[in-house]
Coordinates of C-alpha atoms and ligand atoms in Angstrom, one line a residue:
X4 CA -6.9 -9.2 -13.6
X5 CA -5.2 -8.8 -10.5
X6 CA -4.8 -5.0 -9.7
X7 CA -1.1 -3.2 -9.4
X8 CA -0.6 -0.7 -7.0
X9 CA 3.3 0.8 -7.7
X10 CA 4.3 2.9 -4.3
X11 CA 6.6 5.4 -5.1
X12 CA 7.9 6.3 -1.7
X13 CA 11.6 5.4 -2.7
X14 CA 11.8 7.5 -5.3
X15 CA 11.2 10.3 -2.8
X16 CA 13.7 9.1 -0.4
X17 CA 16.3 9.2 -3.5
X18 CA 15.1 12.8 -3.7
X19 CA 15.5 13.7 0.1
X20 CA 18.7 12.3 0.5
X21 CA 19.5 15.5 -1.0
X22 CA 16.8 17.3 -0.5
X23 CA 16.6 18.4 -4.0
X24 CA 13.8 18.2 -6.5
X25 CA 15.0 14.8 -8.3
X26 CA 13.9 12.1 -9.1
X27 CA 10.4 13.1 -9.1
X28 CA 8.0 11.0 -7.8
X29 CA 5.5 12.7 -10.1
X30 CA 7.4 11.7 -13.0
X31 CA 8.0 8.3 -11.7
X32 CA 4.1 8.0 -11.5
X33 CA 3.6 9.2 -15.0
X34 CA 6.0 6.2 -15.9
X35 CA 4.6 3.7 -13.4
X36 CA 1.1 4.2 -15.2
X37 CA 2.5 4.1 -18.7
X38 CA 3.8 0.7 -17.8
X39 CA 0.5 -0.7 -16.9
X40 CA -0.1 0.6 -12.9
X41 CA -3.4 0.2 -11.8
X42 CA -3.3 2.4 -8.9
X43 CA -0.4 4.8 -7.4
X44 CA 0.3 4.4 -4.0
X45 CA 2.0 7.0 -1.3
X46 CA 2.6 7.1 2.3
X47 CA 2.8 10.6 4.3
X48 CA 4.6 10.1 7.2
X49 CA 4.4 11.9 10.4
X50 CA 8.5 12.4 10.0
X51 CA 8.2 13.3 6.2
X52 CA 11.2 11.3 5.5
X53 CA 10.4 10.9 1.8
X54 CA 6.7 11.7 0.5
X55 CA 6.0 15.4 1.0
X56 CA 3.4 17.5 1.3
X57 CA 3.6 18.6 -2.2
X58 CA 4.0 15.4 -3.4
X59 CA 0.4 14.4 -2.5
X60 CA -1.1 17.1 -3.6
X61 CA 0.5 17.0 -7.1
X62 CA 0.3 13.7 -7.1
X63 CA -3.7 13.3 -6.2
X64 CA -3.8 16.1 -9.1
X65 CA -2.1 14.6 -11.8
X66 CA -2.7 10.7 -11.5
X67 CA -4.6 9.1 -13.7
X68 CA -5.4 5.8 -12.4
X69 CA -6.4 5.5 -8.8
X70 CA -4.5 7.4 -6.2
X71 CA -4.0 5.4 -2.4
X72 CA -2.6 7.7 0.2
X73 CA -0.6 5.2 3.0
X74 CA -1.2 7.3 6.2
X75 CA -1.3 6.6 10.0
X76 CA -4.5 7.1 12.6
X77 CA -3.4 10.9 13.3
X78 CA -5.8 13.6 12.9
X79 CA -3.4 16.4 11.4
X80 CA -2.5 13.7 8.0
X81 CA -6.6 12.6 8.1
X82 CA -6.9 16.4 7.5
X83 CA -4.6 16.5 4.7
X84 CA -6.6 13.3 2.7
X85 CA -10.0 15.0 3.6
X86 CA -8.4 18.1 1.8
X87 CA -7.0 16.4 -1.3
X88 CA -9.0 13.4 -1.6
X89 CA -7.0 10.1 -2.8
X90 CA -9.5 7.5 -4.1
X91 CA -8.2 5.1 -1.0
X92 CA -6.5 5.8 1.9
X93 CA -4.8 3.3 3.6
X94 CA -4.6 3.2 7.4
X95 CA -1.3 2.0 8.7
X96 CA 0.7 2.0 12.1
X97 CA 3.8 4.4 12.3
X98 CA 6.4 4.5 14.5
X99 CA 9.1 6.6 14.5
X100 CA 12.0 4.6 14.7
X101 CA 11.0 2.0 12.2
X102 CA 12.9 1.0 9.1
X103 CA 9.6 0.6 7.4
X104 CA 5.8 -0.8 8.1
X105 CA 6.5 -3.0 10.8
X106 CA 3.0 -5.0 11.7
X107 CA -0.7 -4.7 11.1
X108 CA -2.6 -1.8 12.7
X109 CA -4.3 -3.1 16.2
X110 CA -8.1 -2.6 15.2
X111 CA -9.4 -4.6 18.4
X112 CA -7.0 -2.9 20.6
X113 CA -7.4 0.9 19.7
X114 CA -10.8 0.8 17.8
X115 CA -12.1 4.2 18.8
X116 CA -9.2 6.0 17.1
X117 CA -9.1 3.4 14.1
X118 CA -13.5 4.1 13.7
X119 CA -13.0 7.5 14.3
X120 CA -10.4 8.2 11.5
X121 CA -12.6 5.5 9.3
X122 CA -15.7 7.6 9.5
X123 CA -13.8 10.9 8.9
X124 CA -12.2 9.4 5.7
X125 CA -15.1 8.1 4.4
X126 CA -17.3 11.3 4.9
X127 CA -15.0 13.0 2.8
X128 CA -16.0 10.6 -0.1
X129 CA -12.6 8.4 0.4
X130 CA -12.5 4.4 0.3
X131 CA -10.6 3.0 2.7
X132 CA -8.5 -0.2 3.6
X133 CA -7.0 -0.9 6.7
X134 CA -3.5 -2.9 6.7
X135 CA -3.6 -5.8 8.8
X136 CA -1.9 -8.8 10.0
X137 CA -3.8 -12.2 8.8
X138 CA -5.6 -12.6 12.3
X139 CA -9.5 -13.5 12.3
X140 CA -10.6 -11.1 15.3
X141 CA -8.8 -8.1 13.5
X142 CA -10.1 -8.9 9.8
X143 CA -14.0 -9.1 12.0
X144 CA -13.4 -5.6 13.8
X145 CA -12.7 -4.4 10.3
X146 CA -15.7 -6.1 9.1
X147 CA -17.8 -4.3 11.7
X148 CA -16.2 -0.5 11.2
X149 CA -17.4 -1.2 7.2
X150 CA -14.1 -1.0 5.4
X151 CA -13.9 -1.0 1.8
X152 CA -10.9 -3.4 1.7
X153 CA -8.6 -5.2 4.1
X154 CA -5.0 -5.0 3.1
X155 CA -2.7 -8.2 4.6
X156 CA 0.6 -7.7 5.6
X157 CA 2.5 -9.9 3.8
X158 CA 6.3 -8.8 5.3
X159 CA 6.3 -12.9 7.5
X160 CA 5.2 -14.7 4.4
X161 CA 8.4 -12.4 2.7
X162 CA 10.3 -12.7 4.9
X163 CA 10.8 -16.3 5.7
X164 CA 11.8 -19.4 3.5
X165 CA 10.5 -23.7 3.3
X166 CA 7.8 -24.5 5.9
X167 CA 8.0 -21.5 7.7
X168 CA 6.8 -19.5 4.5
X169 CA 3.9 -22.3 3.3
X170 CA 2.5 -21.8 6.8
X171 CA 2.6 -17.7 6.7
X172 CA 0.8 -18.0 2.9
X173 CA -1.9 -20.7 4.6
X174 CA -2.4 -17.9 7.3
X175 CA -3.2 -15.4 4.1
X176 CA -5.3 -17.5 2.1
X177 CA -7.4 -18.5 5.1
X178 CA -7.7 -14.6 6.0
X179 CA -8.1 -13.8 2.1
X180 CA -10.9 -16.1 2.5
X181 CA -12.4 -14.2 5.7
X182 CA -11.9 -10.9 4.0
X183 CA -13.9 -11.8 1.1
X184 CA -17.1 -13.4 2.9
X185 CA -17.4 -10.6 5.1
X186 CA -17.8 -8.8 1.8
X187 CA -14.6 -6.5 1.6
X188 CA -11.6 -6.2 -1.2
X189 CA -8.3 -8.8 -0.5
X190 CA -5.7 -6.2 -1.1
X191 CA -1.9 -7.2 0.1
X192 CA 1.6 -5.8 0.3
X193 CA 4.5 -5.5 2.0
X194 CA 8.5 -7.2 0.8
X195 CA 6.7 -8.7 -2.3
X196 CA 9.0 -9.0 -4.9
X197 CA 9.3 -10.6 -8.6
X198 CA 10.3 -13.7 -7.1
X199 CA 8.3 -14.4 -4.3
X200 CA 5.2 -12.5 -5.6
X201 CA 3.2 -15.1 -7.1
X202 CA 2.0 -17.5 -4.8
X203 CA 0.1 -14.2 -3.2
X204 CA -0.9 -13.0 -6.3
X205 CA -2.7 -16.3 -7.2
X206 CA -4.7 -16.5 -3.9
X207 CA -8.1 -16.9 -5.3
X208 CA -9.8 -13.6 -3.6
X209 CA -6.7 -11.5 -4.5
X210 CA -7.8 -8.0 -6.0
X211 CA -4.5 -6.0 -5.5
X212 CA -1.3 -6.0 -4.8
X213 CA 0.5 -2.7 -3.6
X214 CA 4.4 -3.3 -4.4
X215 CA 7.3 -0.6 -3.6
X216 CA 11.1 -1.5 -3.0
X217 CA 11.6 -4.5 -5.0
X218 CA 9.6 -1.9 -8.5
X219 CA 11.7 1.0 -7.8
X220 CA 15.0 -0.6 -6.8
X221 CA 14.3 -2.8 -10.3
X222 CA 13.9 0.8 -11.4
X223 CA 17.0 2.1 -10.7
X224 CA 18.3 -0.4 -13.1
X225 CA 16.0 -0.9 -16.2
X226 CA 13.5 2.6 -15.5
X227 CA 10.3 2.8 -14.1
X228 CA 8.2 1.8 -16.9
X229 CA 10.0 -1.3 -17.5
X230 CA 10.2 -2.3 -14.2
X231 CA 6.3 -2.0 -13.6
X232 CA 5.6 -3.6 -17.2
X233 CA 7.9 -7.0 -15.7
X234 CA 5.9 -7.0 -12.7
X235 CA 2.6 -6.8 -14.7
X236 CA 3.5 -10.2 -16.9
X237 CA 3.9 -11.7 -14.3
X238 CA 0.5 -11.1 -12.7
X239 CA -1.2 -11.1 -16.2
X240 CA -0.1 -15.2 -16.1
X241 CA -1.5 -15.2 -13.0
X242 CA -5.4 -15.6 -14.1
X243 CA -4.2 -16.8 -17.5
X244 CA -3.6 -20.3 -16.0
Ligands
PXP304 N1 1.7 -1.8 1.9 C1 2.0 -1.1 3.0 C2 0.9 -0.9 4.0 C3 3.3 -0.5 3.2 O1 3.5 0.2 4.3 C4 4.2 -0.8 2.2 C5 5.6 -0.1 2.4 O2 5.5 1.2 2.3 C6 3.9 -1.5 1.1 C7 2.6 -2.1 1.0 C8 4.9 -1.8 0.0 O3 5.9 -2.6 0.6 P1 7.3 -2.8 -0.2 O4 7.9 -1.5 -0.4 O5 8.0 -3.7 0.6 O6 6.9 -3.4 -1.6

């Protein structure tokens, strides 16, 4: 069975755009499990634009299924995890000006920050998974820092359409591959949606899939436990064939 991770970030950014109490992403979560989450995942951003404070907290409290808290290499957020303790955390790039995640984090080019944030996490009893882009020296330099899992960017493979996309998905399945014989989970996210989501999905060392936007906007329309129990047929006929 191929694991579901429901982020729950756009809930919160419903919420601040009035910086009110609703929708909840607590609730949201409560839902997301009841229609067949695997995991929960939020990302605490330097700029708090929608997950807050007291969001993971409550959240890493009240979550039943795994918890994965999305943060960046900074040392005040590593704090925060080592205080509340997710079951993952995810180790992503931030930038300020960007929409949303826009590329893998640069393990080869800034591994002292990247192992230093690693070993922090994971002395605090925390699994960890770095997001990357599908390239073979940064999947090794995660190898060597002893990740739990590798999580592969899949925004190119989303983003594009014909050739262009068969090439990105041969890029991920040769990298799923790399991920898995160096002995760490295949986790991927990024733009998946409920049409473009199963070609990943059936990538044979796939273990998760972490999916926001395309759950909660779905949300928005049908509710949250609906939307999460269409994205989970779909992956249950995944292994089924
Ligand atoms: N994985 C990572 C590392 C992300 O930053 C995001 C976006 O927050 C996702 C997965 C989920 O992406 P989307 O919202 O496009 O499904």
């Amino acid at each position: 069975m191929i694991e579901l991770g429901v982020n729950i970030d756009h809930v919160a950014t419903v919420r601040q755009a009035r910086r009110t109490y609703e929708p909840d992403p607590v609730v949201a979560a409560a839902l997301a499990e009841q229609g067949g989450a695997d995991g929960i995942t939020f990302h605490l951003r330097e700029d708090r634009r929608h997950i807050q404070d007291r969001d993971v907290e409550v959240l890493i409290k009240t979550v039943t299924v795994k918890t994965n808290l999305e943060l960046a290499c900074d040392e005040a957020t590593i704090d925060i995890a080592c205080r509340h303790r997710p079951t993952w955390a995810l180790l992503v790039p931030e930038g300020r000006q960007e929409v949303t995640t826009e590329g893998g984090l640069d393990v080869t080019g800034g591994r002292d920050r990247v192992e230093r944030s690693v070993k922090r996490l994971k002395d605090a009893g925390i699994l960890v998974s770095l997001f990357l882009d599908p390239e073979a020296p940064q999947i090794e330099a995660a190898a060597e820092l002893g990740v739990d899992a590798v999580e592969l960017h899949t925004g190119p493979y989303a983003n594009t359409t014909g050739p262009e996309r068969d090439a990105q998905l041969q890029r991920l399945a040769a990298a799923g591959q790399q991920i898995r014989t160096a002995g760490m989970r295949l986790h991927a996210g990024h733009g998946l949606n409920y049409v473009n989501v199963r070609p990943v999905a059936a990538l044979p060392e796939m273990v998760e899939l972490n999916i926001g936007h395309a759950i909660v906007s779905r949300a928005v329309m049908v509710g949250m436990r609906e939307a999460v129990a269409e994205m989970r047929r779909i992956l249950d006929l995944i292994r089924a064939v």
